[in-house]
Coordinates of N, CA and C in Angstrom, one line a residue:
X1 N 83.0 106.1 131.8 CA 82.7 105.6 130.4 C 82.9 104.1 130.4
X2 N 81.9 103.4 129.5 CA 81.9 102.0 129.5 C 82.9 101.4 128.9
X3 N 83.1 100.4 128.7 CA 84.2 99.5 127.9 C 83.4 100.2 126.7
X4 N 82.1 99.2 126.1 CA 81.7 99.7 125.0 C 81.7 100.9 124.2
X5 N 81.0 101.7 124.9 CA 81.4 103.2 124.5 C 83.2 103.4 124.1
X6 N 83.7 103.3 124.9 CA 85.3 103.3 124.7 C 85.8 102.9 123.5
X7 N 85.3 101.6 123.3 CA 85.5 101.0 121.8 C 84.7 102.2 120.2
X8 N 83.3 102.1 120.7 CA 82.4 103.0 120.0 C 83.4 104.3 119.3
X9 N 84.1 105.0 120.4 CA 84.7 106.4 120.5 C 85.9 106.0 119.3
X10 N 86.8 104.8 120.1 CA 87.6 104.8 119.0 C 87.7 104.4 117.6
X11 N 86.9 103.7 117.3 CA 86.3 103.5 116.3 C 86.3 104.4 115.2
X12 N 85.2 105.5 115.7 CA 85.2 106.7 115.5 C 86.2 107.4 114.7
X13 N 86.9 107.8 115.8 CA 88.7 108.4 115.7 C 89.2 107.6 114.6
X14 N 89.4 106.0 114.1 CA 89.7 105.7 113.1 C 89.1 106.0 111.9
X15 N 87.8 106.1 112.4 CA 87.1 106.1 110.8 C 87.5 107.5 110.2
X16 N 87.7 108.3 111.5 CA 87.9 109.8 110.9 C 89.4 109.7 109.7
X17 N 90.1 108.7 110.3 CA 91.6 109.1 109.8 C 91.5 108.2 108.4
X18 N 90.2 107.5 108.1 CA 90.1 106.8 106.5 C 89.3 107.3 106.1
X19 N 88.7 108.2 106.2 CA 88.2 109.7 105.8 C 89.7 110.4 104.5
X20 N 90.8 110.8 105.2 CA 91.8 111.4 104.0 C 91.5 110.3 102.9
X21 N 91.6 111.2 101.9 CA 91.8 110.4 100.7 C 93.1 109.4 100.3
X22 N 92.3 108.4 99.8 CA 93.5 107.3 99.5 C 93.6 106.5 100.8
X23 N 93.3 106.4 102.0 CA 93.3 105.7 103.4 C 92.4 104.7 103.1
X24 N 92.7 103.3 103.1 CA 91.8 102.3 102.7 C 91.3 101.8 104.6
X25 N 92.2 101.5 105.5 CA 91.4 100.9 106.9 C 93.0 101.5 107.7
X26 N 92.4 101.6 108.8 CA 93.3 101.7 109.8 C 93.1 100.4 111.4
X27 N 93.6 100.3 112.2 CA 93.5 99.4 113.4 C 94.8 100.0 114.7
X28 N 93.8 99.8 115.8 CA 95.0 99.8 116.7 C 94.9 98.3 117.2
X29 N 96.0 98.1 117.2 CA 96.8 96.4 117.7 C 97.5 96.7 119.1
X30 N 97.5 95.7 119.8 CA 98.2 95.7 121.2 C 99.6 95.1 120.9
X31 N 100.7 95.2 121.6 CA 101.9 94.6 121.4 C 101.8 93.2 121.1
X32 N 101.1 92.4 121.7 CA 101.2 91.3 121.3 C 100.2 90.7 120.1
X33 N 99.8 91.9 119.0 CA 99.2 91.4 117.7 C 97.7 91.0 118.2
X34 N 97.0 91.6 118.8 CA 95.8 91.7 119.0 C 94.9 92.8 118.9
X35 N 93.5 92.4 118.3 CA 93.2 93.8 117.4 C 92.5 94.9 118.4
X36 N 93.0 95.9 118.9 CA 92.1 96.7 119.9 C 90.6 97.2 119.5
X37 N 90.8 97.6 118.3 CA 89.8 98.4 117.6 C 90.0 98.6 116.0
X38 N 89.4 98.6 115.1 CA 89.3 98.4 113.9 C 88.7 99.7 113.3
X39 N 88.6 100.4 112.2 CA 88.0 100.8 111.3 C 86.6 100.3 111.3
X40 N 85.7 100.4 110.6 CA 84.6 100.1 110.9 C 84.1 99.1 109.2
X41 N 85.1 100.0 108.3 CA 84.5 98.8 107.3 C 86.0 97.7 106.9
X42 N 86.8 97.7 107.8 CA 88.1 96.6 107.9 C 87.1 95.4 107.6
X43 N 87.0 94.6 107.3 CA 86.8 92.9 107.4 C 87.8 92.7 108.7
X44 N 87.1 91.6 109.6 CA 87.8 91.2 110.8 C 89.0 90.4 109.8
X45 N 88.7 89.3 109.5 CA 89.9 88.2 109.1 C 90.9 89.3 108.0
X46 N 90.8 90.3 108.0 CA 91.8 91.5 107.0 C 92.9 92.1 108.6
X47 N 91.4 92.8 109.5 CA 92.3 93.7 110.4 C 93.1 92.2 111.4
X48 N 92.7 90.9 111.8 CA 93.4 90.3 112.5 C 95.0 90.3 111.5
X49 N 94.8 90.0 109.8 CA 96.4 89.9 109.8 C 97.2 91.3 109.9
X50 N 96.6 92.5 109.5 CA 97.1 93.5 110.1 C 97.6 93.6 111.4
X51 N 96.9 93.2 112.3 CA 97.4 93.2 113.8 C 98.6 92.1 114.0
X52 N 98.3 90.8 113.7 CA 99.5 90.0 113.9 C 100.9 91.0 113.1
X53 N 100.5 91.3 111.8 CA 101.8 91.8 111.1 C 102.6 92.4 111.6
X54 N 101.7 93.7 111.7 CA 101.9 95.3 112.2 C 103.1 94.9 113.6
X55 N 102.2 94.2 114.6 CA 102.4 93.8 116.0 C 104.5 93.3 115.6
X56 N 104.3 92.1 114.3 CA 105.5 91.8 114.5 C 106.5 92.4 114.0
X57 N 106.4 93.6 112.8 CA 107.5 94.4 112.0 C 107.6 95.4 112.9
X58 N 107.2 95.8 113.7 CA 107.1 97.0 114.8 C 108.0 96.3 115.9
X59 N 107.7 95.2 116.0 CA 108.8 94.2 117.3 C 110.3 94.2 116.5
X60 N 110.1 93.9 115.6 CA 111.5 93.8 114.6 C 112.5 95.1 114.5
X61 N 111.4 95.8 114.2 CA 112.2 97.4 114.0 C 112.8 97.9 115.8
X62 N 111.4 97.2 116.6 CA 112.4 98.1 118.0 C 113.2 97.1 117.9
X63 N 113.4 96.0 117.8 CA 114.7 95.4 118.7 C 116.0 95.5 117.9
X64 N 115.9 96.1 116.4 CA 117.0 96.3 115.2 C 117.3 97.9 115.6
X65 N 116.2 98.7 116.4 CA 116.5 100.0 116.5 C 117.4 99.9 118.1
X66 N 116.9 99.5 119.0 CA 117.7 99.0 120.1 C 119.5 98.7 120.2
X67 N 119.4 97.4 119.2 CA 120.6 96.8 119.1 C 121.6 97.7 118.3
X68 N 121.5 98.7 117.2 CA 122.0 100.3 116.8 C 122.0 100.8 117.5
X69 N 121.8 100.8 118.6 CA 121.5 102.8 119.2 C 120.9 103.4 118.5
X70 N 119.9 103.4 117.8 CA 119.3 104.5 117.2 C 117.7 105.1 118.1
X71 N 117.5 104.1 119.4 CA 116.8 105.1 120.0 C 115.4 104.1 119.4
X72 N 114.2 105.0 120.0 CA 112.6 104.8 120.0 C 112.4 104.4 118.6
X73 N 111.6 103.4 117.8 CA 110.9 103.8 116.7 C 109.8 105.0 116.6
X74 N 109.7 105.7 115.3 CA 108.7 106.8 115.0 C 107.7 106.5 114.8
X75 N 108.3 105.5 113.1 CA 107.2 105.1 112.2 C 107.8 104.4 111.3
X76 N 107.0 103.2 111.1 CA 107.4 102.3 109.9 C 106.5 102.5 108.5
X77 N 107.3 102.8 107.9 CA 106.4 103.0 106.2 C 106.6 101.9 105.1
X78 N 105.7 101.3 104.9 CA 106.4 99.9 103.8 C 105.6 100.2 102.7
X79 N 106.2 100.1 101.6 CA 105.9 100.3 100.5 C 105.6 99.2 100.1
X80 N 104.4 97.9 99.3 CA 104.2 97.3 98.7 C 104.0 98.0 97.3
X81 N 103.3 97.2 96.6 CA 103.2 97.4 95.2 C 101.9 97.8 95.1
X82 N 100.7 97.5 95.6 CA 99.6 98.0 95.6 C 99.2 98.6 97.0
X83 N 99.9 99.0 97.8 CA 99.5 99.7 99.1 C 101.3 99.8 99.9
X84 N 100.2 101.1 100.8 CA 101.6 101.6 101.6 C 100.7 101.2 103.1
X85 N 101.8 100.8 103.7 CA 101.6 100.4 105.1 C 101.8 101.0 106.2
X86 N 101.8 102.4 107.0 CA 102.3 102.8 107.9 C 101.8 102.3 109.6
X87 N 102.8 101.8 110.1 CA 102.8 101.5 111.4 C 103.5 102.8 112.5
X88 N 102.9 102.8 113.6 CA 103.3 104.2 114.8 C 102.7 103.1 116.3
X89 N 103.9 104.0 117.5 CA 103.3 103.1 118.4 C 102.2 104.4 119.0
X90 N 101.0 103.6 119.2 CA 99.8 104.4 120.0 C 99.9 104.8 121.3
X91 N 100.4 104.7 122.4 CA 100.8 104.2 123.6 C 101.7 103.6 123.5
X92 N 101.8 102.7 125.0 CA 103.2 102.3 125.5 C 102.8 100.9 125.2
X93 N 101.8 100.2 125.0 CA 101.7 98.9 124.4 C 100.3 98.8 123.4
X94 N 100.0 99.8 122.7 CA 99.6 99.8 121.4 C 100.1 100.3 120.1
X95 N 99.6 99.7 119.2 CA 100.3 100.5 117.8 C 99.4 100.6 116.9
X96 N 99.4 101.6 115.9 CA 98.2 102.2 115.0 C 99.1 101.5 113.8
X97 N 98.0 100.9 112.5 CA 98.7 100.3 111.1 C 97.6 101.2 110.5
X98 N 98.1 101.4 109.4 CA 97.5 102.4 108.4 C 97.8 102.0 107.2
X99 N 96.6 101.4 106.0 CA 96.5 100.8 104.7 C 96.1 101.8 104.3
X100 N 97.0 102.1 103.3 CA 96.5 103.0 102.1 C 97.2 102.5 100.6
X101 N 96.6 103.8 99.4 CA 96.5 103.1 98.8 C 98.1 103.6 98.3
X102 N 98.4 103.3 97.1 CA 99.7 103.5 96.5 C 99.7 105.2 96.3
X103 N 98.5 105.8 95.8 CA 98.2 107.2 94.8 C 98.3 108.1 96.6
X104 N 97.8 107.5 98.0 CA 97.6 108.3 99.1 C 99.7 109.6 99.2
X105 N 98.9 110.6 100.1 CA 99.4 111.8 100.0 C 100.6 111.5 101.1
X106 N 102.1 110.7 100.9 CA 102.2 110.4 102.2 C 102.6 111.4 103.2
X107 N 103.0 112.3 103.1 CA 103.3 113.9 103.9 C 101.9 113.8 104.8
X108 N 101.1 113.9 104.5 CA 99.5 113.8 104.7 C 99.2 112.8 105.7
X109 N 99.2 111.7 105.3 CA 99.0 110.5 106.4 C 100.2 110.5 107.4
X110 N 101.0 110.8 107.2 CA 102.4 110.9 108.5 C 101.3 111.6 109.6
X111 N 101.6 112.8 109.0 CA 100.8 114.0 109.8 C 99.5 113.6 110.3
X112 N 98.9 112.8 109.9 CA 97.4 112.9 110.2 C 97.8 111.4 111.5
X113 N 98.7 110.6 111.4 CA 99.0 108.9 112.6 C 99.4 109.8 113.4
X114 N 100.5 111.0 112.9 CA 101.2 111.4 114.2 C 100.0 112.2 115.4
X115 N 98.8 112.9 114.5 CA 97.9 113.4 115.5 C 97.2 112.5 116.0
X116 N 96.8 111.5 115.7 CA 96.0 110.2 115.9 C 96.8 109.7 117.2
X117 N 98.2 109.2 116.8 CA 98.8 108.2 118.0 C 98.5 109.1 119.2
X118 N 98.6 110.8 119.6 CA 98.2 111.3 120.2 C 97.2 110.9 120.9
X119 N 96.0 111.3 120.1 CA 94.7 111.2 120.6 C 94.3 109.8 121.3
X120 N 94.9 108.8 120.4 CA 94.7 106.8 120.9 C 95.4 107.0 122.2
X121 N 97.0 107.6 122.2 CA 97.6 107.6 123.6 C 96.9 108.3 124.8
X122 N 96.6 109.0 124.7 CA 95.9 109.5 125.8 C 94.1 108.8 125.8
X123 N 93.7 108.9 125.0 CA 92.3 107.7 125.2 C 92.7 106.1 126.0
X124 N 93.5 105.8 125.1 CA 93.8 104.2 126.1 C 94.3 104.3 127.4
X125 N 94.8 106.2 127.7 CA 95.3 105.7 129.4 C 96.7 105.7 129.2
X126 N 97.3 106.1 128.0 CA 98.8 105.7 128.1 C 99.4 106.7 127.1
X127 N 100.7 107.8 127.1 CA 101.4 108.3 126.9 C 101.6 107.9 125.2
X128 N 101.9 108.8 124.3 CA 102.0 108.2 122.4 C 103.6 107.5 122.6
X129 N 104.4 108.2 123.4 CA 105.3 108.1 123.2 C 106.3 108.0 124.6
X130 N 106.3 107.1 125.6 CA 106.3 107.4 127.0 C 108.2 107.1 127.0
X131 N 108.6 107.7 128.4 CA 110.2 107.9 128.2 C 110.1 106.5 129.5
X132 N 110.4 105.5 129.7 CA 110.7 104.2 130.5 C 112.0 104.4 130.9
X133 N 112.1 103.9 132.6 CA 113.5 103.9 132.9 C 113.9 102.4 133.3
X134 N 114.4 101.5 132.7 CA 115.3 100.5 133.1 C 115.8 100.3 134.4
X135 N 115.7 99.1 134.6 CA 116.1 98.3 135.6 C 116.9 99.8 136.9
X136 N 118.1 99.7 136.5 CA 119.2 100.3 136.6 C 118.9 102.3 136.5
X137 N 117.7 102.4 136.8 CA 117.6 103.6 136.6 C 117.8 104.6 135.2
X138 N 118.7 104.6 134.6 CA 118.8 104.9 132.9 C 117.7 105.0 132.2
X139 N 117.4 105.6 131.5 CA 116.4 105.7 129.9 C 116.7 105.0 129.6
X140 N 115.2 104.2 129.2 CA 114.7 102.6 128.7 C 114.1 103.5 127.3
X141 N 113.9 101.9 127.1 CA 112.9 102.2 125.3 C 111.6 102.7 125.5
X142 N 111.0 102.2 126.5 CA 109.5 102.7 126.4 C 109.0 102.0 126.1
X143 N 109.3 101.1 124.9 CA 108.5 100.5 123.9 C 108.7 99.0 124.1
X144 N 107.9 98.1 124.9 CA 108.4 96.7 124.8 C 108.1 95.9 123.7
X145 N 109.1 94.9 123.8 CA 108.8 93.9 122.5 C 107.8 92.3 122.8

C-alpha cells in the first residue's frame, strides 16, 4: 500500500468516527504535535492547533501520570464551554483528538476513540496501547513524552 492510499484509508476511519452525532472533527497527531491525518472537513489551520495542543496536554498528563504512579494515560476529556475535547494515544507515538460538541453522547464517543485507537494502532504499524520495558529491564510507560 502507498503512502497516499494509507493517508486516503485513514482519513476515511476518521470521517467514519464524525459520522456519531455531535462529533464536529477528529485528527491523529504524532507525539511531537504534528498532524498525521485529519478529518476531511477539519480546516488545516484548526487541525494544526489541535495537533500542537492535543500533542502537549497528552505530554502533560503522561508526565503528571508518571510522577503519581498512576500508570499509562487512557483518555483525556476536557470540557470547554462550547465543546468537549477527547484526547487517546493511537499507537506508541500517535494520538487521536476528538471535537465535539457540548450536546455529544459522551459514553458514545469514549467507546467509539477506544475502537478507533485500535484500528489507527494497528494501521500505523504500532500497538493502541504497547507495554515498553525500560532501560533496566522493568515496565516502562510505553508512552513517550
Amino acid at each position: 500500500m502507498n503512502h497516499s492510499t494509507q493517508h486516503n484509508d485513514l482519513a476515511w476511519m476518521l470521517d467514519g468516527l464524525v459520522e456519531v452525532p455531535h462529533v464536529a472533527f477528529a485528527v491523529v497527531v504524532s507525539t511531537d504535535g504534528l498532524i498525521v491525518q485529519k478529518s476531511t472537513l477539519l480546516a488545516q489551520e484548526t487541525a494544526e492547533i489541535l495537533a500542537a495542543g492535543s500533542s502537549s496536554m497528552y505530554s502533560v498528563a503522561a508526565g503528571t501520570g508518571r510522577r503519581i504512579g498512576s500508570g499509562l494515560v487512557d483518555q483525556i476529556v476536557i470540557e470547554y464551554h462550547n465543546h468537549i475535547l477527547f484526547l487517546a494515544a493511537a499507537g506508541q507515538h500517535a494520538r487521536l483528538a476528538v471535537l465535539c460538541e457540548p450536546s455529544v453522547d459522551m459514553g458514545t464517543v469514549a467507546y467509539e476513540v477506544r475502537r478507533l485507537v485500535t484500528r489507527i494502532g494497528e494501521y500505523l504499524g504500532t500497538e493502541a496501547r504497547p507495554a515498553a520495558l525500560s532501560v533496566n529491564g522493568q515496565p516502562g510507560t510505553g508512552h513517550g513524552v
